[in-house]
Amino acid sequence: VDHMYQYSLDSFMTFFEKSVHKAQKKDDLKDRVLCLRDSLRMTIFMWVSRGLFERHKTIFLAQLTFNLMKRGIIGNRDWNETHFQFLLRAPTKVLDQNPLHWLPDSAWESAAALGEIDEFSKFVGDLVEAAPRFREWFNAAAPENEKLPLNWAALDKNLFEKMLIVRCLRPDRMTSSLKNFIRSTLPDGDAYIECDSTLNSLEILESSLTDSTPKTPIYFILSAGSNVVADLDRKASANGLEKGVSYHNVSMGQGQDVVAMSCLETAHRNGHWVILNNVHLMPNWLVELEKKLDEYSSDGSHSKFRVFLTSDPSKSIPVGILNRCIKLTNEPPTGLKANLKRAWCFFSKESIDDADSKTKSILFGLCHFHSILMERKQFGPMGFNMKYPFSIGDLRDSATCLQNYMDNSGGGKIPWQDLKYIFGEIMYGGHIVNDFD
């Protein structure tokens, strides 16, 4: 799927052992095995999904669910390969002229192909006969959550077969329909769908640090607007590390390989942290880095030694480097709700609790505004005429300005005009260069 997705057996064993320690203790052997299985499934899913791009997370989770269904581990019904292949391929069949003016021809042809499956042999006939009711369902904002007309309403108890109809008539709603299916089919499905959605980037880094070892670096796969170094600086400071002394930050480029090797050697012996930024700029040197990390692993490093790497996605990164690392991505999620949750969780619980009610309300409105802008970017030229680099940094800086203004107002009148100008015209509006946008 992507070159960056590389995993080794050694890494798997690290998380396997972690899942065993995390699993709930049970006296009964059968219950203990079930707890171990659930713990392993969630631990491995979280480890892998944190290193996936947003567009691949649902694919990975769906793959996990379908494979468990094939093995008969989850799901109430026997596996139907015909239904699964239809879901994947959505074949079409040229039938008579489409009699429904409101239904796209592509959806009509898909429905005709669905009618070839025994369980759906009456579907096309019912679609034409009950056209007004099907049209109402078709025009719904979220048809996957609405009951189908006629006897097809019974498919609410069989979400897999309902997905086939959504796949034919409203393929744009497949992602939401698939998530509904996973929630209801996979044990504790909500935990998988909402995995890490309530954590900010700093909390995810903190969790990953507990998983890392001197042999297991953390690899940040960069995306537009992400600022992983700021989070790492905060964690280094919290762990008592001093910048330039016990915490080394090296930006890779011409001639920096010597500096990086010197920092690594010092850190390996004394238990320091080293972050190597933009390693994709020096792909040839990474082979040497891989050998050096192998050498440290065999010699044994200081227990506090940690290595962090950052790079853009690149096919030039050696597999041996990617294999051993805990990979983290930091892309904005898809969907307004997910974006709003991520934006709100960016602020620590303590800072929100300390704020007064007015500041909290404005901050929530700011998060909602930020989420709308981030979500509009997903729609290409229908959202904005240009790709603007809106990021969580804009939200952070806006929140800082908000706090300063509220402190200066002394609990009096809220300076609405000033705040609107700063947020709309400077912080976010400063990115805008197209008059229509």
PDB file of N, CA, C and O in Angstrom, residues 287-344:
ATOM      1  N   VAL A 287      21.792   4.015   5.228  1.00  0.00           N
ATOM      2  CA  VAL A 287      22.329   2.653   5.284  1.00  0.00           C
ATOM      3  C   VAL A 287      23.392   2.570   6.383  1.00  0.00           C
ATOM      4  O   VAL A 287      23.440   1.605   7.159  1.00  0.00           O
ATOM      5  N   GLU A 288      24.210   3.606   6.462  1.00  0.00           N
ATOM      6  CA  GLU A 288      25.224   3.666   7.520  1.00  0.00           C
ATOM      7  C   GLU A 288      24.568   3.792   8.897  1.00  0.00           C
ATOM      8  O   GLU A 288      25.024   3.181   9.879  1.00  0.00           O
ATOM      9  N   LEU A 289      23.495   4.594   8.970  1.00  0.00           N
ATOM     10  CA  LEU A 289      22.761   4.745  10.227  1.00  0.00           C
ATOM     11  C   LEU A 289      22.183   3.407  10.676  1.00  0.00           C
ATOM     12  O   LEU A 289      22.242   3.053  11.868  1.00  0.00           O
ATOM     13  N   GLU A 290      21.645   2.645   9.728  1.00  0.00           N
ATOM     14  CA  GLU A 290      21.075   1.330  10.052  1.00  0.00           C
ATOM     15  C   GLU A 290      22.133   0.412  10.664  1.00  0.00           C
ATOM     16  O   GLU A 290      21.888  -0.264  11.663  1.00  0.00           O
ATOM     17  N   LYS A 291      23.312   0.413  10.073  1.00  0.00           N
ATOM     18  CA  LYS A 291      24.409  -0.422  10.607  1.00  0.00           C
ATOM     19  C   LYS A 291      24.812   0.040  12.005  1.00  0.00           C
ATOM     20  O   LYS A 291      25.084  -0.773  12.895  1.00  0.00           O
ATOM     21  N   LYS A 292      24.841   1.362  12.202  1.00  0.00           N
ATOM     22  CA  LYS A 292      25.217   1.912  13.508  1.00  0.00           C
ATOM     23  C   LYS A 292      24.198   1.527  14.579  1.00  0.00           C
ATOM     24  O   LYS A 292      24.569   1.161  15.714  1.00  0.00           O
ATOM     25  N   LEU A 293      22.897   1.566  14.234  1.00  0.00           N
ATOM     26  CA  LEU A 293      21.852   1.175  15.198  1.00  0.00           C
ATOM     27  C   LEU A 293      21.946  -0.313  15.520  1.00  0.00           C
ATOM     28  O   LEU A 293      21.713  -0.723  16.663  1.00  0.00           O
ATOM     29  N   ASP A 294      22.281  -1.131  14.513  1.00  0.00           N
ATOM     30  CA  ASP A 294      22.498  -2.569  14.755  1.00  0.00           C
ATOM     31  C   ASP A 294      23.671  -2.777  15.718  1.00  0.00           C
ATOM     32  O   ASP A 294      23.615  -3.634  16.602  1.00  0.00           O
ATOM     33  N   GLU A 295      24.716  -1.979  15.524  1.00  0.00           N
ATOM     34  CA  GLU A 295      25.906  -2.069  16.373  1.00  0.00           C
ATOM     35  C   GLU A 295      25.551  -1.703  17.816  1.00  0.00           C
ATOM     36  O   GLU A 295      25.954  -2.391  18.765  1.00  0.00           O
ATOM     37  N   TYR A 296      24.797  -0.623  17.977  1.00  0.00           N
ATOM     38  CA  TYR A 296      24.383  -0.219  19.324  1.00  0.00           C
ATOM     39  C   TYR A 296      23.519  -1.297  19.982  1.00  0.00           C
ATOM     40  O   TYR A 296      23.622  -1.550  21.182  1.00  0.00           O
ATOM     41  N   SER A 297      22.648  -1.898  19.172  1.00  0.00           N
ATOM     42  CA  SER A 297      21.749  -2.928  19.692  1.00  0.00           C
ATOM     43  C   SER A 297      22.530  -4.128  20.221  1.00  0.00           C
ATOM     44  O   SER A 297      22.207  -4.678  21.283  1.00  0.00           O
ATOM     45  N   SER A 298      23.564  -4.540  19.480  1.00  0.00           N
ATOM     46  CA  SER A 298      24.358  -5.706  19.898  1.00  0.00           C
ATOM     47  C   SER A 298      25.276  -5.367  21.075  1.00  0.00           C
ATOM     48  O   SER A 298      25.493  -6.190  21.965  1.00  0.00           O
ATOM     49  N   ASP A 299      25.798  -4.117  21.117  1.00  0.00           N
ATOM     50  CA  ASP A 299      26.697  -3.724  22.205  1.00  0.00           C
ATOM     51  C   ASP A 299      25.934  -3.454  23.504  1.00  0.00           C
ATOM     52  O   ASP A 299      26.465  -3.652  24.598  1.00  0.00           O
ATOM     53  N   GLY A 300      24.701  -2.985  23.355  1.00  0.00           N
ATOM     54  CA  GLY A 300      23.909  -2.604  24.527  1.00  0.00           C
ATOM     55  C   GLY A 300      24.092  -1.132  24.829  1.00  0.00           C
ATOM     56  O   GLY A 300      25.204  -0.667  25.092  1.00  0.00           O
ATOM     57  N   SER A 301      22.999  -0.379  24.756  1.00  0.00           N
ATOM     58  CA  SER A 301      23.053   1.069  24.982  1.00  0.00           C
ATOM     59  C   SER A 301      22.596   1.409  26.393  1.00  0.00           C
ATOM     60  O   SER A 301      22.033   0.571  27.109  1.00  0.00           O
ATOM     61  N   HIS A 302      22.818   2.658  26.776  1.00  0.00           N
ATOM     62  CA  HIS A 302      22.301   3.181  28.041  1.00  0.00           C
ATOM     63  C   HIS A 302      20.777   3.054  28.017  1.00  0.00           C
ATOM     64  O   HIS A 302      20.135   3.272  26.988  1.00  0.00           O
ATOM     65  N   SER A 303      20.178   2.725  29.153  1.00  0.00           N
ATOM     66  CA  SER A 303      18.721   2.448  29.186  1.00  0.00           C
ATOM     67  C   SER A 303      17.876   3.664  28.815  1.00  0.00           C
ATOM     68  O   SER A 303      16.736   3.518  28.377  1.00  0.00           O
ATOM     69  N   LYS A 304      18.427   4.886  28.980  1.00  0.00           N
ATOM     70  CA  LYS A 304      17.654   6.095  28.669  1.00  0.00           C
ATOM     71  C   LYS A 304      17.901   6.615  27.256  1.00  0.00           C
ATOM     72  O   LYS A 304      17.319   7.622  26.851  1.00  0.00           O
ATOM     73  N   PHE A 305      18.757   5.938  26.497  1.00  0.00           N
ATOM     74  CA  PHE A 305      19.071   6.354  25.122  1.00  0.00           C
ATOM     75  C   PHE A 305      17.842   6.211  24.232  1.00  0.00           C
ATOM     76  O   PHE A 305      17.192   5.169  24.206  1.00  0.00           O
ATOM     77  N   ARG A 306      17.496   7.288  23.512  1.00  0.00           N
ATOM     78  CA  ARG A 306      16.359   7.251  22.581  1.00  0.00           C
ATOM     79  C   ARG A 306      16.728   7.975  21.286  1.00  0.00           C
ATOM     80  O   ARG A 306      17.408   9.003  21.314  1.00  0.00           O
ATOM     81  N   VAL A 307      16.248   7.410  20.166  1.00  0.00           N
ATOM     82  CA  VAL A 307      16.471   8.019  18.855  1.00  0.00           C
ATOM     83  C   VAL A 307      15.119   8.346  18.236  1.00  0.00           C
ATOM     84  O   VAL A 307      14.189   7.527  18.280  1.00  0.00           O
ATOM     85  N   PHE A 308      15.020   9.549  17.661  1.00  0.00           N
ATOM     86  CA  PHE A 308      13.805   9.976  16.968  1.00  0.00           C
ATOM     87  C   PHE A 308      14.198  10.395  15.552  1.00  0.00           C
ATOM     88  O   PHE A 308      15.197  11.086  15.359  1.00  0.00           O
ATOM     89  N   LEU A 309      13.398   9.972  14.580  1.00  0.00           N
ATOM     90  CA  LEU A 309      13.654  10.313  13.186  1.00  0.00           C
ATOM     91  C   LEU A 309      12.426  10.992  12.606  1.00  0.00           C
ATOM     92  O   LEU A 309      11.294  10.627  12.950  1.00  0.00           O
ATOM     93  N   THR A 310      12.619  11.975  11.730  1.00  0.00           N
ATOM     94  CA  THR A 310      11.488  12.575  11.026  1.00  0.00           C
ATOM     95  C   THR A 310      11.807  12.603   9.538  1.00  0.00           C
ATOM     96  O   THR A 310      12.969  12.763   9.145  1.00  0.00           O
ATOM     97  N   SER A 311      10.772  12.416   8.722  1.00  0.00           N
ATOM     98  CA  SER A 311      10.968  12.522   7.270  1.00  0.00           C
ATOM     99  C   SER A 311       9.622  12.646   6.585  1.00  0.00           C
ATOM    100  O   SER A 311       8.585  12.272   7.150  1.00  0.00           O
ATOM    101  N   ASP A 312       9.646  13.154   5.366  1.00  0.00           N
ATOM    102  CA  ASP A 312       8.477  13.064   4.497  1.00  0.00           C
ATOM    103  C   ASP A 312       8.349  11.617   4.046  1.00  0.00           C
ATOM    104  O   ASP A 312       9.332  10.865   4.083  1.00  0.00           O
ATOM    105  N   PRO A 313       7.172  11.186   3.597  1.00  0.00           N
ATOM    106  CA  PRO A 313       7.056   9.840   3.012  1.00  0.00           C
ATOM    107  C   PRO A 313       8.012   9.726   1.825  1.00  0.00           C
ATOM    108  O   PRO A 313       8.036  10.591   0.953  1.00  0.00           O
ATOM    109  N   SER A 314       8.819   8.680   1.794  1.00  0.00           N
ATOM    110  CA  SER A 314       9.817   8.534   0.736  1.00  0.00           C
ATOM    111  C   SER A 314      10.150   7.070   0.523  1.00  0.00           C
ATOM    112  O   SER A 314      10.295   6.305   1.492  1.00  0.00           O
ATOM    113  N   LYS A 315      10.283   6.678  -0.734  1.00  0.00           N
ATOM    114  CA  LYS A 315      10.637   5.295  -1.067  1.00  0.00           C
ATOM    115  C   LYS A 315      12.129   5.029  -0.899  1.00  0.00           C
ATOM    116  O   LYS A 315      12.573   3.891  -1.037  1.00  0.00           O
ATOM    117  N   SER A 316      12.892   6.072  -0.612  1.00  0.00           N
ATOM    118  CA  SER A 316      14.343   5.901  -0.475  1.00  0.00           C
ATOM    119  C   SER A 316      14.754   5.501   0.946  1.00  0.00           C
ATOM    120  O   SER A 316      15.918   5.205   1.188  1.00  0.00           O
ATOM    121  N   ILE A 317      13.803   5.480   1.886  1.00  0.00           N
ATOM    122  CA  ILE A 317      14.125   5.093   3.261  1.00  0.00           C
ATOM    123  C   ILE A 317      14.364   3.577   3.302  1.00  0.00           C
ATOM    124  O   ILE A 317      13.503   2.810   2.864  1.00  0.00           O
ATOM    125  N   PRO A 318      15.505   3.114   3.829  1.00  0.00           N
ATOM    126  CA  PRO A 318      15.770   1.670   3.879  1.00  0.00           C
ATOM    127  C   PRO A 318      14.727   0.927   4.719  1.00  0.00           C
ATOM    128  O   PRO A 318      14.269   1.419   5.747  1.00  0.00           O
ATOM    129  N   VAL A 319      14.365  -0.257   4.247  1.00  0.00           N
ATOM    130  CA  VAL A 319      13.368  -1.072   4.948  1.00  0.00           C
ATOM    131  C   VAL A 319      13.837  -1.402   6.363  1.00  0.00           C
ATOM    132  O   VAL A 319      13.052  -1.437   7.306  1.00  0.00           O
ATOM    133  N   GLY A 320      15.163  -1.628   6.513  1.00  0.00           N
ATOM    134  CA  GLY A 320      15.707  -1.966   7.833  1.00  0.00           C
ATOM    135  C   GLY A 320      15.483  -0.890   8.875  1.00  0.00           C
ATOM    136  O   GLY A 320      15.325  -1.183  10.064  1.00  0.00           O
ATOM    137  N   ILE A 321      15.476   0.380   8.437  1.00  0.00           N
ATOM    138  CA  ILE A 321      15.191   1.498   9.365  1.00  0.00           C
ATOM    139  C   ILE A 321      13.720   1.485   9.748  1.00  0.00           C
ATOM    140  O   ILE A 321      13.357   1.575  10.920  1.00  0.00           O
ATOM    141  N   LEU A 322      12.848   1.369   8.747  1.00  0.00           N
ATOM    142  CA  LEU A 322      11.400   1.422   8.990  1.00  0.00           C
ATOM    143  C   LEU A 322      10.928   0.238   9.823  1.00  0.00           C
ATOM    144  O   LEU A 322      10.020   0.366  10.650  1.00  0.00           O
ATOM    145  N   ASN A 323      11.533  -0.927   9.593  1.00  0.00           N
ATOM    146  CA  ASN A 323      11.131  -2.155  10.298  1.00  0.00           C
ATOM    147  C   ASN A 323      11.176  -2.005  11.809  1.00  0.00           C
ATOM    148  O   ASN A 323      10.297  -2.461  12.523  1.00  0.00           O
ATOM    149  N   ARG A 324      12.241  -1.390  12.287  1.00  0.00           N
ATOM    150  CA  ARG A 324      12.498  -1.389  13.725  1.00  0.00           C
ATOM    151  C   ARG A 324      11.779  -0.266  14.466  1.00  0.00           C
ATOM    152  O   ARG A 324      11.737  -0.270  15.696  1.00  0.00           O
ATOM    153  N   CYS A 325      11.259   0.713  13.728  1.00  0.00           N
ATOM    154  CA  CYS A 325      10.726   1.933  14.358  1.00  0.00           C
ATOM    155  C   CYS A 325       9.248   1.820  14.734  1.00  0.00           C
ATOM    156  O   CYS A 325       8.484   1.078  14.115  1.00  0.00           O
ATOM    157  N   ILE A 326       8.877   2.602  15.745  1.00  0.00           N
ATOM    158  CA  ILE A 326       7.468   2.881  16.020  1.00  0.00           C
ATOM    159  C   ILE A 326       7.111   4.095  15.171  1.00  0.00           C
ATOM    160  O   ILE A 326       7.659   5.183  15.374  1.00  0.00           O
ATOM    161  N   LYS A 327       6.227   3.923  14.209  1.00  0.00           N
ATOM    162  CA  LYS A 327       5.916   5.007  13.269  1.00  0.00           C
ATOM    163  C   LYS A 327       4.685   5.790  13.735  1.00  0.00           C
ATOM    164  O   LYS A 327       3.705   5.203  14.197  1.00  0.00           O
ATOM    165  N   LEU A 328       4.767   7.110  13.589  1.00  0.00           N
ATOM    166  CA  LEU A 328       3.662   7.986  13.975  1.00  0.00           C
ATOM    167  C   LEU A 328       3.366   8.966  12.852  1.00  0.00           C
ATOM    168  O   LEU A 328       4.286   9.581  12.303  1.00  0.00           O
ATOM    169  N   THR A 329       2.101   9.091  12.495  1.00  0.00           N
ATOM    170  CA  THR A 329       1.675  10.131  11.561  1.00  0.00           C
ATOM    171  C   THR A 329       0.871  11.167  12.343  1.00  0.00           C
ATOM    172  O   THR A 329       0.378  10.878  13.435  1.00  0.00           O
ATOM    173  N   ASN A 330       0.733  12.350  11.793  1.00  0.00           N
ATOM    174  CA  ASN A 330      -0.027  13.395  12.484  1.00  0.00           C
ATOM    175  C   ASN A 330      -0.825  14.201  11.470  1.00  0.00           C
ATOM    176  O   ASN A 330      -0.663  15.406  11.336  1.00  0.00           O
ATOM    177  N   GLU A 331      -1.694  13.500  10.731  1.00  0.00           N
ATOM    178  CA  GLU A 331      -2.546  14.158   9.742  1.00  0.00           C
ATOM    179  C   GLU A 331      -3.863  14.578  10.382  1.00  0.00           C
ATOM    180  O   GLU A 331      -4.320  13.945  11.338  1.00  0.00           O
ATOM    181  N   PRO A 332      -4.498  15.641   9.871  1.00  0.00           N
ATOM    182  CA  PRO A 332      -5.842  15.963  10.361  1.00  0.00           C
ATOM    183  C   PRO A 332      -6.802  14.845   9.975  1.00  0.00           C
ATOM    184  O   PRO A 332      -6.717  14.307   8.873  1.00  0.00           O
ATOM    185  N   PRO A 333      -7.709  14.445  10.866  1.00  0.00           N
ATOM    186  CA  PRO A 333      -8.639  13.354  10.546  1.00  0.00           C
ATOM    187  C   PRO A 333      -9.680  13.805   9.531  1.00  0.00           C
ATOM    188  O   PRO A 333      -9.792  14.992   9.217  1.00  0.00           O
ATOM    189  N   THR A 334     -10.449  12.870   9.017  1.00  0.00           N
ATOM    190  CA  THR A 334     -11.518  13.201   8.071  1.00  0.00           C
ATOM    191  C   THR A 334     -12.848  13.269   8.808  1.00  0.00           C
ATOM    192  O   THR A 334     -13.109  12.454   9.687  1.00  0.00           O
ATOM    193  N   GLY A 335     -13.665  14.231   8.435  1.00  0.00           N
ATOM    194  CA  GLY A 335     -14.969  14.396   9.078  1.00  0.00           C
ATOM    195  C   GLY A 335     -14.952  15.555  10.056  1.00  0.00           C
ATOM    196  O   GLY A 335     -13.967  15.755  10.783  1.00  0.00           O
ATOM    197  N   LEU A 336     -16.033  16.319  10.063  1.00  0.00           N
ATOM    198  CA  LEU A 336     -16.119  17.500  10.928  1.00  0.00           C
ATOM    199  C   LEU A 336     -16.057  17.109  12.401  1.00  0.00           C
ATOM    200  O   LEU A 336     -15.353  17.722  13.207  1.00  0.00           O
ATOM    201  N   LYS A 337     -16.768  16.048  12.770  1.00  0.00           N
ATOM    202  CA  LYS A 337     -16.796  15.613  14.168  1.00  0.00           C
ATOM    203  C   LYS A 337     -15.401  15.199  14.635  1.00  0.00           C
ATOM    204  O   LYS A 337     -14.952  15.591  15.719  1.00  0.00           O
ATOM    205  N   ALA A 338     -14.708  14.413  13.802  1.00  0.00           N
ATOM    206  CA  ALA A 338     -13.360  13.955  14.165  1.00  0.00           C
ATOM    207  C   ALA A 338     -12.390  15.124  14.254  1.00  0.00           C
ATOM    208  O   ALA A 338     -11.539  15.176  15.159  1.00  0.00           O
ATOM    209  N   ASN A 339     -12.519  16.094  13.330  1.00  0.00           N
ATOM    210  CA  ASN A 339     -11.655  17.274  13.368  1.00  0.00           C
ATOM    211  C   ASN A 339     -11.917  18.122  14.611  1.00  0.00           C
ATOM    212  O   ASN A 339     -10.982  18.640  15.231  1.00  0.00           O
ATOM    213  N   LEU A 340     -13.194  18.254  14.958  1.00  0.00           N
ATOM    214  CA  LEU A 340     -13.558  19.047  16.136  1.00  0.00           C
ATOM    215  C   LEU A 340     -13.022  18.391  17.408  1.00  0.00           C
ATOM    216  O   LEU A 340     -12.480  19.054  18.299  1.00  0.00           O
ATOM    217  N   LYS A 341     -13.128  17.066  17.462  1.00  0.00           N
ATOM    218  CA  LYS A 341     -12.634  16.336  18.628  1.00  0.00           C
ATOM    219  C   LYS A 341     -11.122  16.473  18.744  1.00  0.00           C
ATOM    220  O   LYS A 341     -10.585  16.705  19.829  1.00  0.00           O
ATOM    221  N   ARG A 342     -10.425  16.342  17.599  1.00  0.00           N
ATOM    222  CA  ARG A 342      -8.962  16.477  17.602  1.00  0.00           C
ATOM    223  C   ARG A 342      -8.546  17.893  18.023  1.00  0.00           C
ATOM    224  O   ARG A 342      -7.594  18.066  18.787  1.00  0.00           O
ATOM    225  N   ALA A 343      -9.266  18.906  17.511  1.00  0.00           N
ATOM    226  CA  ALA A 343      -8.923  20.289  17.843  1.00  0.00           C
ATOM    227  C   ALA A 343      -9.126  20.568  19.335  1.00  0.00           C
ATOM    228  O   ALA A 343      -8.274  21.173  19.997  1.00  0.00           O
ATOM    229  N   TRP A 344     -10.251  20.100  19.878  1.00  0.00           N
ATOM    230  CA  TRP A 344     -10.553  20.340  21.297  1.00  0.00           C
ATOM    231  C   TRP A 344      -9.567  19.597  22.193  1.00  0.00           C
ATOM    232  O   TRP A 344      -9.120  20.117  23.216  1.00  0.00           O
TER     233      TRP A 344
END
